[in-house]
C-alpha atoms as an extended CHARMM CRD file, in Angstrom:
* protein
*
       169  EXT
         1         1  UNK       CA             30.7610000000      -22.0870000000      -25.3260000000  PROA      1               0.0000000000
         2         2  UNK       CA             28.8820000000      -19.1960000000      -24.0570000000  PROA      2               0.0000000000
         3         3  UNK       CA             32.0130000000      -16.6160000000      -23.0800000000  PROA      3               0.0000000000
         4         4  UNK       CA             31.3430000000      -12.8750000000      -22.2600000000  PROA      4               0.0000000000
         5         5  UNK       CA             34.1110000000      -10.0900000000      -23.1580000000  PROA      5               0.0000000000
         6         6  UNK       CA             33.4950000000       -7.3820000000      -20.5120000000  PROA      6               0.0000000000
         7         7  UNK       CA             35.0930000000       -4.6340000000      -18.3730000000  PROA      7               0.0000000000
         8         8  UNK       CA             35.7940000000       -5.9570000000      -14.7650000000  PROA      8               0.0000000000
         9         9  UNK       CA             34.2460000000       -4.9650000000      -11.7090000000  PROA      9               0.0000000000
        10        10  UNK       CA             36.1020000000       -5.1320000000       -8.6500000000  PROA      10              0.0000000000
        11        11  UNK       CA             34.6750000000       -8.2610000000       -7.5480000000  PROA      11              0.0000000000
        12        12  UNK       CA             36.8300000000       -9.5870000000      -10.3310000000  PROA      12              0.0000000000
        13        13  UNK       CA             39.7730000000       -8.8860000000       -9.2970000000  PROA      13              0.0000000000
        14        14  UNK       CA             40.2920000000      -12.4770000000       -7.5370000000  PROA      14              0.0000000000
        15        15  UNK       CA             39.1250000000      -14.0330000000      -10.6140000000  PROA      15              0.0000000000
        16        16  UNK       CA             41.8630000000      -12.2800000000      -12.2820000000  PROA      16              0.0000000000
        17        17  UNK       CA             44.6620000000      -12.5260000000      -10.4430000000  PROA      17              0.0000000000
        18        18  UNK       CA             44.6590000000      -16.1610000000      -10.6300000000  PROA      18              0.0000000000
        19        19  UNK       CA             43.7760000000      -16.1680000000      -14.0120000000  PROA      19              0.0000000000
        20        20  UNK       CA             46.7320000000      -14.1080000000      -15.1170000000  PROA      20              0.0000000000
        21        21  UNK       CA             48.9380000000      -16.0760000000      -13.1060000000  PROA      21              0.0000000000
        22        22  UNK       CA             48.3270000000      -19.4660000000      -14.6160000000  PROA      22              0.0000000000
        23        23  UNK       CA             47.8640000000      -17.6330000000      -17.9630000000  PROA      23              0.0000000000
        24        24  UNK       CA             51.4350000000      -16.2760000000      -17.9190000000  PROA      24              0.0000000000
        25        25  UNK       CA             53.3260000000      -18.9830000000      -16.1780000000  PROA      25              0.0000000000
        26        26  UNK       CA             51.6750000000      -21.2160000000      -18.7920000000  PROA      26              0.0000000000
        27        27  UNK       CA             53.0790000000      -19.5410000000      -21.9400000000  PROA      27              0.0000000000
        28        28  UNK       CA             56.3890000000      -18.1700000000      -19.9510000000  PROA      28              0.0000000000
        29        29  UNK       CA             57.2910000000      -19.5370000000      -17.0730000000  PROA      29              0.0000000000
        30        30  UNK       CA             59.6990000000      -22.2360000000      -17.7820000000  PROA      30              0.0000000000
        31        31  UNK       CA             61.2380000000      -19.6860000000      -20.2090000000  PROA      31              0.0000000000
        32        32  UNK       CA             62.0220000000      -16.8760000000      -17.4930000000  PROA      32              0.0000000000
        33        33  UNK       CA             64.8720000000      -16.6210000000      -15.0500000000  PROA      33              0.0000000000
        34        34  UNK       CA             63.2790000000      -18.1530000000      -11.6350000000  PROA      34              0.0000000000
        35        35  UNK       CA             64.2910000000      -15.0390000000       -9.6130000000  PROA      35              0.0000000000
        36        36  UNK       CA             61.1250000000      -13.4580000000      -11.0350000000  PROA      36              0.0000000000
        37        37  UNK       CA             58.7250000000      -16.1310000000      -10.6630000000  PROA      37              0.0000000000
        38        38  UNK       CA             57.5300000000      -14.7150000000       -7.1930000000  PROA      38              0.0000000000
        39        39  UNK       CA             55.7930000000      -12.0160000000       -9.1400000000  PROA      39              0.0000000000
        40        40  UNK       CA             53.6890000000      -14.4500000000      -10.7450000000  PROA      40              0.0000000000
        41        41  UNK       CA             52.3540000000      -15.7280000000       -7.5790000000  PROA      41              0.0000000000
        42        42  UNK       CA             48.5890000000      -15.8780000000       -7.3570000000  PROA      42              0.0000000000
        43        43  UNK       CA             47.7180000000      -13.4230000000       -4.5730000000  PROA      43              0.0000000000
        44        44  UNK       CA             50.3010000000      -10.8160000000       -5.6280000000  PROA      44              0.0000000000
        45        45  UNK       CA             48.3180000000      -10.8200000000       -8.8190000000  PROA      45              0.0000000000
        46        46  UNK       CA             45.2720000000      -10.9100000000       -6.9110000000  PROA      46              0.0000000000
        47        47  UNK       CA             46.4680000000       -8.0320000000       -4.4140000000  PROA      47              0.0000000000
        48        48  UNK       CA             47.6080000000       -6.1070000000       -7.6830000000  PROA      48              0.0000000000
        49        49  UNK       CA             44.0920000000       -6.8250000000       -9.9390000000  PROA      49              0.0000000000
        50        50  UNK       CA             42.2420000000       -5.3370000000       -6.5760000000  PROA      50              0.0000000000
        51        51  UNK       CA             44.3060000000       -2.1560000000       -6.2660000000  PROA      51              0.0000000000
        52        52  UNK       CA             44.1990000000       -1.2980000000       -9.8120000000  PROA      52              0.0000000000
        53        53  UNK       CA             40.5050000000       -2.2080000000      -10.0640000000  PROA      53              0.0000000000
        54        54  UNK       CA             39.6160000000        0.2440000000       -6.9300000000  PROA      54              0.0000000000
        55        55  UNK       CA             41.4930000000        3.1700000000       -8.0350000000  PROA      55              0.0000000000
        56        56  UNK       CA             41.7350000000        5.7140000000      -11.1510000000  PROA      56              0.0000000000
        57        57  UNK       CA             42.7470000000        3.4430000000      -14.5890000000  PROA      57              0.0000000000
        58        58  UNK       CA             44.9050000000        6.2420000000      -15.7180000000  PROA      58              0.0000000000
        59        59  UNK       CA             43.6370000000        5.4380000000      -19.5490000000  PROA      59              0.0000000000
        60        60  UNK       CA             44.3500000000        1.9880000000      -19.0120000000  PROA      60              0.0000000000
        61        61  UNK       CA             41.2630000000       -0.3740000000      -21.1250000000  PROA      61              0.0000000000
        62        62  UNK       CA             41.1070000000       -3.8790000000      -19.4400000000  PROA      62              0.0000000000
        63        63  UNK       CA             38.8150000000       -6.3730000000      -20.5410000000  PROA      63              0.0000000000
        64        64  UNK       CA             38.0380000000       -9.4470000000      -19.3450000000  PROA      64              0.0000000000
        65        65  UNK       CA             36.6450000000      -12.8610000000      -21.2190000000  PROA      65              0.0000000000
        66        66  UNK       CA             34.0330000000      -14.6010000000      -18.5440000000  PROA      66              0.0000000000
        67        67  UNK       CA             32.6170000000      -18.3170000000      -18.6490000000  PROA      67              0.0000000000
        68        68  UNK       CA             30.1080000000      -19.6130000000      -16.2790000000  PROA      68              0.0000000000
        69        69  UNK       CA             31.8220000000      -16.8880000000      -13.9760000000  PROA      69              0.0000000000
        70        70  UNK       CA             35.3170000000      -17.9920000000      -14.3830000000  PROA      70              0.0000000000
        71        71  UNK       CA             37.9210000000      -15.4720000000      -15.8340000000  PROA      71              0.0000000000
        72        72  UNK       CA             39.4740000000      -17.1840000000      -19.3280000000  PROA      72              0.0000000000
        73        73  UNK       CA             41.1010000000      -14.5430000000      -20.9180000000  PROA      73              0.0000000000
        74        74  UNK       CA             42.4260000000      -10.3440000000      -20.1750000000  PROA      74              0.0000000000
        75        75  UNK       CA             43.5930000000       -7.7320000000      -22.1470000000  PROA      75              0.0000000000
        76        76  UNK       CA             45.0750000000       -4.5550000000      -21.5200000000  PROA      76              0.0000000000
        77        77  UNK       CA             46.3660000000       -1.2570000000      -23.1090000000  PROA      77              0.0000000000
        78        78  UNK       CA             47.8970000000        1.5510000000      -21.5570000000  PROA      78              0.0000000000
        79        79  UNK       CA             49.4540000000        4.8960000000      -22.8490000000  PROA      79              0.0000000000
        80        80  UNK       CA             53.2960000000        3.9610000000      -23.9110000000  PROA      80              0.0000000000
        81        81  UNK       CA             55.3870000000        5.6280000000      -21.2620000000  PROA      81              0.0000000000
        82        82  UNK       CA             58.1380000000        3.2180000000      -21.1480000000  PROA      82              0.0000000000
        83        83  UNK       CA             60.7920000000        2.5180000000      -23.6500000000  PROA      83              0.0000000000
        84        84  UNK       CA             62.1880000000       -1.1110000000      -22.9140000000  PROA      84              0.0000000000
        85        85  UNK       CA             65.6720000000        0.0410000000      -23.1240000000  PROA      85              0.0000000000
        86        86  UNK       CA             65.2300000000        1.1330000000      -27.1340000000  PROA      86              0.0000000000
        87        87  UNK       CA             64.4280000000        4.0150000000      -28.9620000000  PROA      87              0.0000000000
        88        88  UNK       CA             61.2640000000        6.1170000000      -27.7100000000  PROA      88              0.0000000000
        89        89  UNK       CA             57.8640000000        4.5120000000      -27.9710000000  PROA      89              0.0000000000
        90        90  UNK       CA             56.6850000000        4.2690000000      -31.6230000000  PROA      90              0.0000000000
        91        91  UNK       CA             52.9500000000        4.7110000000      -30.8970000000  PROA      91              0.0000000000
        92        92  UNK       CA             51.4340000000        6.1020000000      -27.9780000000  PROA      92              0.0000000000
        93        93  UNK       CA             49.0470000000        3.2520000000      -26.7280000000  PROA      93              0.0000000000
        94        94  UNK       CA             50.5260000000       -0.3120000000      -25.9620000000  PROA      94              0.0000000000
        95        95  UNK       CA             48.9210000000       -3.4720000000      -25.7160000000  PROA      95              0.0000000000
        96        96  UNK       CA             50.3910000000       -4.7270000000      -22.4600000000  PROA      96              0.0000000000
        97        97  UNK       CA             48.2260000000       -7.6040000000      -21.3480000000  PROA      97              0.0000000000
        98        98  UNK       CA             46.7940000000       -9.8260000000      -23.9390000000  PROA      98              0.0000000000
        99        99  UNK       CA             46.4220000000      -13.7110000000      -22.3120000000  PROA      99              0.0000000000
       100       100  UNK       CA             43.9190000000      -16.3000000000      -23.0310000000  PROA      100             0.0000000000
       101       101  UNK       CA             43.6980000000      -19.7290000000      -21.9390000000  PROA      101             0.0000000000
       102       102  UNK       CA             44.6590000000      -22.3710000000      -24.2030000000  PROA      102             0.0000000000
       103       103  UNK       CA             42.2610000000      -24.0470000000      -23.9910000000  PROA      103             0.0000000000
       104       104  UNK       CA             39.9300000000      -21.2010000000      -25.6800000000  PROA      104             0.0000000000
       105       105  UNK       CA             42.3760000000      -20.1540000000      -28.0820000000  PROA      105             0.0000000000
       106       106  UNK       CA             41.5240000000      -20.3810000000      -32.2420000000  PROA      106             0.0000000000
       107       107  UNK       CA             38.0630000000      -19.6070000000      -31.2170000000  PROA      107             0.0000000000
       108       108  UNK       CA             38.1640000000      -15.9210000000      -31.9830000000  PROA      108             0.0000000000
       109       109  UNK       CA             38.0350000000      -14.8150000000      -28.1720000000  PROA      109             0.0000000000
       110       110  UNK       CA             41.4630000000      -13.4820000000      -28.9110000000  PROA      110             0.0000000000
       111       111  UNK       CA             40.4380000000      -10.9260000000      -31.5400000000  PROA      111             0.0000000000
       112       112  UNK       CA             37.0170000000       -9.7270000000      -29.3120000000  PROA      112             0.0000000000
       113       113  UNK       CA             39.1140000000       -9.3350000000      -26.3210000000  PROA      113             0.0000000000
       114       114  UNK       CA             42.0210000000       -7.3750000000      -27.7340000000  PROA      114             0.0000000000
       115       115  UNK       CA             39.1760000000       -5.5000000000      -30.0790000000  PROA      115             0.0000000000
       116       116  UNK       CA             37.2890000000       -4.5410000000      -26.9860000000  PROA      116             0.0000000000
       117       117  UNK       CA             40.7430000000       -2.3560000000      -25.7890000000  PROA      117             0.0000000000
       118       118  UNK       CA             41.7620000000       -1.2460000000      -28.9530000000  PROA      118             0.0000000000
       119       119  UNK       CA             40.2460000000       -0.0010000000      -31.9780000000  PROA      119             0.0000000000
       120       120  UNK       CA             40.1460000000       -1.7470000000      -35.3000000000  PROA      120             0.0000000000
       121       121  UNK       CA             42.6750000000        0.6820000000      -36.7550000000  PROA      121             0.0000000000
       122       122  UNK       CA             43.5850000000        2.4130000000      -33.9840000000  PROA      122             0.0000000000
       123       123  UNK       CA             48.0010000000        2.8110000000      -33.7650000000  PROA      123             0.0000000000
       124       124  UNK       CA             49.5160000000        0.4900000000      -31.1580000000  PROA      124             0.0000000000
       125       125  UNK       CA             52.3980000000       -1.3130000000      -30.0930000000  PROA      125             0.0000000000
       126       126  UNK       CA             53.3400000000       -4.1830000000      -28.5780000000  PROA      126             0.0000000000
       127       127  UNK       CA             56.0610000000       -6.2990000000      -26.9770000000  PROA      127             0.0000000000
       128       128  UNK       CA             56.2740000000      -10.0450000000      -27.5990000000  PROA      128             0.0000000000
       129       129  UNK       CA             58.5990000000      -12.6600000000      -25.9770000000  PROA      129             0.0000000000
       130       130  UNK       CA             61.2410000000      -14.5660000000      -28.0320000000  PROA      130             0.0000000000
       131       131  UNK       CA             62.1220000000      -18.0990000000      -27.6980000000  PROA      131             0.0000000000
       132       132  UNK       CA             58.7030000000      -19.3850000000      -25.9340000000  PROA      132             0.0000000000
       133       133  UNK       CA             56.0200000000      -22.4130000000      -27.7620000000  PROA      133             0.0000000000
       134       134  UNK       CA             53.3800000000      -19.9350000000      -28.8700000000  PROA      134             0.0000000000
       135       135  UNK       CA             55.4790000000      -17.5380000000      -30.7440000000  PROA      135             0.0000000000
       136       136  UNK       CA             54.9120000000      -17.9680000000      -34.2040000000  PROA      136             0.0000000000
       137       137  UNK       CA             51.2210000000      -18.6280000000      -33.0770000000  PROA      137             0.0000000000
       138       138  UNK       CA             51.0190000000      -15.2610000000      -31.4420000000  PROA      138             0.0000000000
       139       139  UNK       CA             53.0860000000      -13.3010000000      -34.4270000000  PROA      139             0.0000000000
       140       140  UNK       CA             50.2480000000      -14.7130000000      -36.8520000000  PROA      140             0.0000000000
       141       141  UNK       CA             47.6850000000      -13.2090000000      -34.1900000000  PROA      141             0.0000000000
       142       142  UNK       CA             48.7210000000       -9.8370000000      -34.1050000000  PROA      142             0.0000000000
       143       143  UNK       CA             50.0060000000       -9.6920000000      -38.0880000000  PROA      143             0.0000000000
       144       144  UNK       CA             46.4760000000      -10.4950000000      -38.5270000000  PROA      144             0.0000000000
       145       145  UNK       CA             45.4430000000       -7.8700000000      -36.4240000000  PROA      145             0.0000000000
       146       146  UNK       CA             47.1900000000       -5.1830000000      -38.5050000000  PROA      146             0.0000000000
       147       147  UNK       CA             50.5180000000       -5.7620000000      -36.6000000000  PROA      147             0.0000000000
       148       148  UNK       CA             54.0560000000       -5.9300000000      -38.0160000000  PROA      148             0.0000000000
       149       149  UNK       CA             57.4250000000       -6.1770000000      -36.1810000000  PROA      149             0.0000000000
       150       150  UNK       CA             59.7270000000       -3.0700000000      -36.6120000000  PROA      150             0.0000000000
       151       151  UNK       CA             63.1870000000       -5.0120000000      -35.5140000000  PROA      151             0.0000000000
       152       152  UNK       CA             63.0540000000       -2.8360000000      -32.0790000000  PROA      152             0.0000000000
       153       153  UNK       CA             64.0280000000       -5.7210000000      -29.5020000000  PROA      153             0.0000000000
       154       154  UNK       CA             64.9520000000       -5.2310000000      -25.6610000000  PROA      154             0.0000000000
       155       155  UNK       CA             67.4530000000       -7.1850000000      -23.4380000000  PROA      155             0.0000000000
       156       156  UNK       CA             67.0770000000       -9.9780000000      -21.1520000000  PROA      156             0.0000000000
       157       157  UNK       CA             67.1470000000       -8.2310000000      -17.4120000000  PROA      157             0.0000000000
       158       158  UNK       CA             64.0510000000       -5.6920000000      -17.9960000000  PROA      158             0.0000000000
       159       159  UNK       CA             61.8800000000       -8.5500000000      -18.6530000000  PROA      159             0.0000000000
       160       160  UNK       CA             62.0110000000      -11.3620000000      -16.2720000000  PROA      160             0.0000000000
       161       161  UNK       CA             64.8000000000      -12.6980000000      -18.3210000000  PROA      161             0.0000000000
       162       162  UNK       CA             62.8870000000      -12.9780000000      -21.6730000000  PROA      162             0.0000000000
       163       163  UNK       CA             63.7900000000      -10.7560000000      -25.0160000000  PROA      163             0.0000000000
       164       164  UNK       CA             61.1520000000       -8.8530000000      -26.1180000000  PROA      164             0.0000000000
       165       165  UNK       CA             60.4790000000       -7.9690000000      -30.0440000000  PROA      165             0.0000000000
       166       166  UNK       CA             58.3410000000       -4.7760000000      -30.7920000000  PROA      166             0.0000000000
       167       167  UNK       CA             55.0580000000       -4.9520000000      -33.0270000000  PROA      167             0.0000000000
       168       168  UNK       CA             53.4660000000       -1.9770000000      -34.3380000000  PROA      168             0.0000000000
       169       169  UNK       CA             50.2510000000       -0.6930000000      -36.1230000000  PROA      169             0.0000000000
């Protein structure tokens, strides 16, 4: 497996857009209420990935995990300027996009990707869903990576539908 962890260009943004979708509805979608699942179409994402890729990044880092030109994994952080409905943000960058196909997780693409957005010790947060397969897989990830849950949770109708629990570094 020859996989490159990169910044996109915009020419990625197609590549993207449907890899995020079939990323997310993978791990969530049977979990979320169904009158979100539109967002999660394809060429939204797409549409989205190609705006955000053509204009200022606003201190978002995105990185993307390539293989023979096809786009496996992406991670994102962003400044915190949201609170999910809890207290104020408890670090001021978040990791908001972290997805990898399954098929290339345990490999260690996770940790390159989300290291290529976010330095080894640098503070962040993090939201996680409750309730989906992957959870205790992804809690191990990110405890691993420094992480640790600080009880903060948020409520179902922010989120697609999903309750999110807060990690922090």
């Amino acid at each position: 497996m020859t996989v490159t962890v990169r910044p996109p260009e915009v020419q990625d943004a197609a590549g993207m857009g449907v890899a995020h979708a079939r990323m997310w509805l993978a791990h969530y979608g049977k979990f979320i209420d169904p009158k979100y699942l539109g967002r999660f179409d394809e060429a939204v994402l797409v549409d989205q990935w190609h705006r955000l890729l053509t204009t200022d990044l606003a201190g978002r880092r995105v990185a993307i995990a390539v293989e023979h030109g096809r786009v496996v994994g992406i991670a994102m952080t962003v400044p915190t300027i949201r609170t999910e409905n809890v207290a104020l943000p408890a670090r001021n960058r978040e990791v908001s996009m972290h997805y990898l196909m399954s098929e290339y997780q345990g490999q260690g693409l996770g940790r390159r990707l989300l290291e290529y957005v976010l330095g080894p010790q640098e503070p962040a947060q993090l939201w996680l869903p409750s309730g989906y397969e992957s959870e205790k897989r992804a809690h191990r990830f990110y405890r691993r990576a420094g992480f640790l849950s600080d009880g903060a949770v948020t409520g179902r109708e922010v989120n697609y539908g999903l309750v999110l629990n807060r990690m922090v570094r």
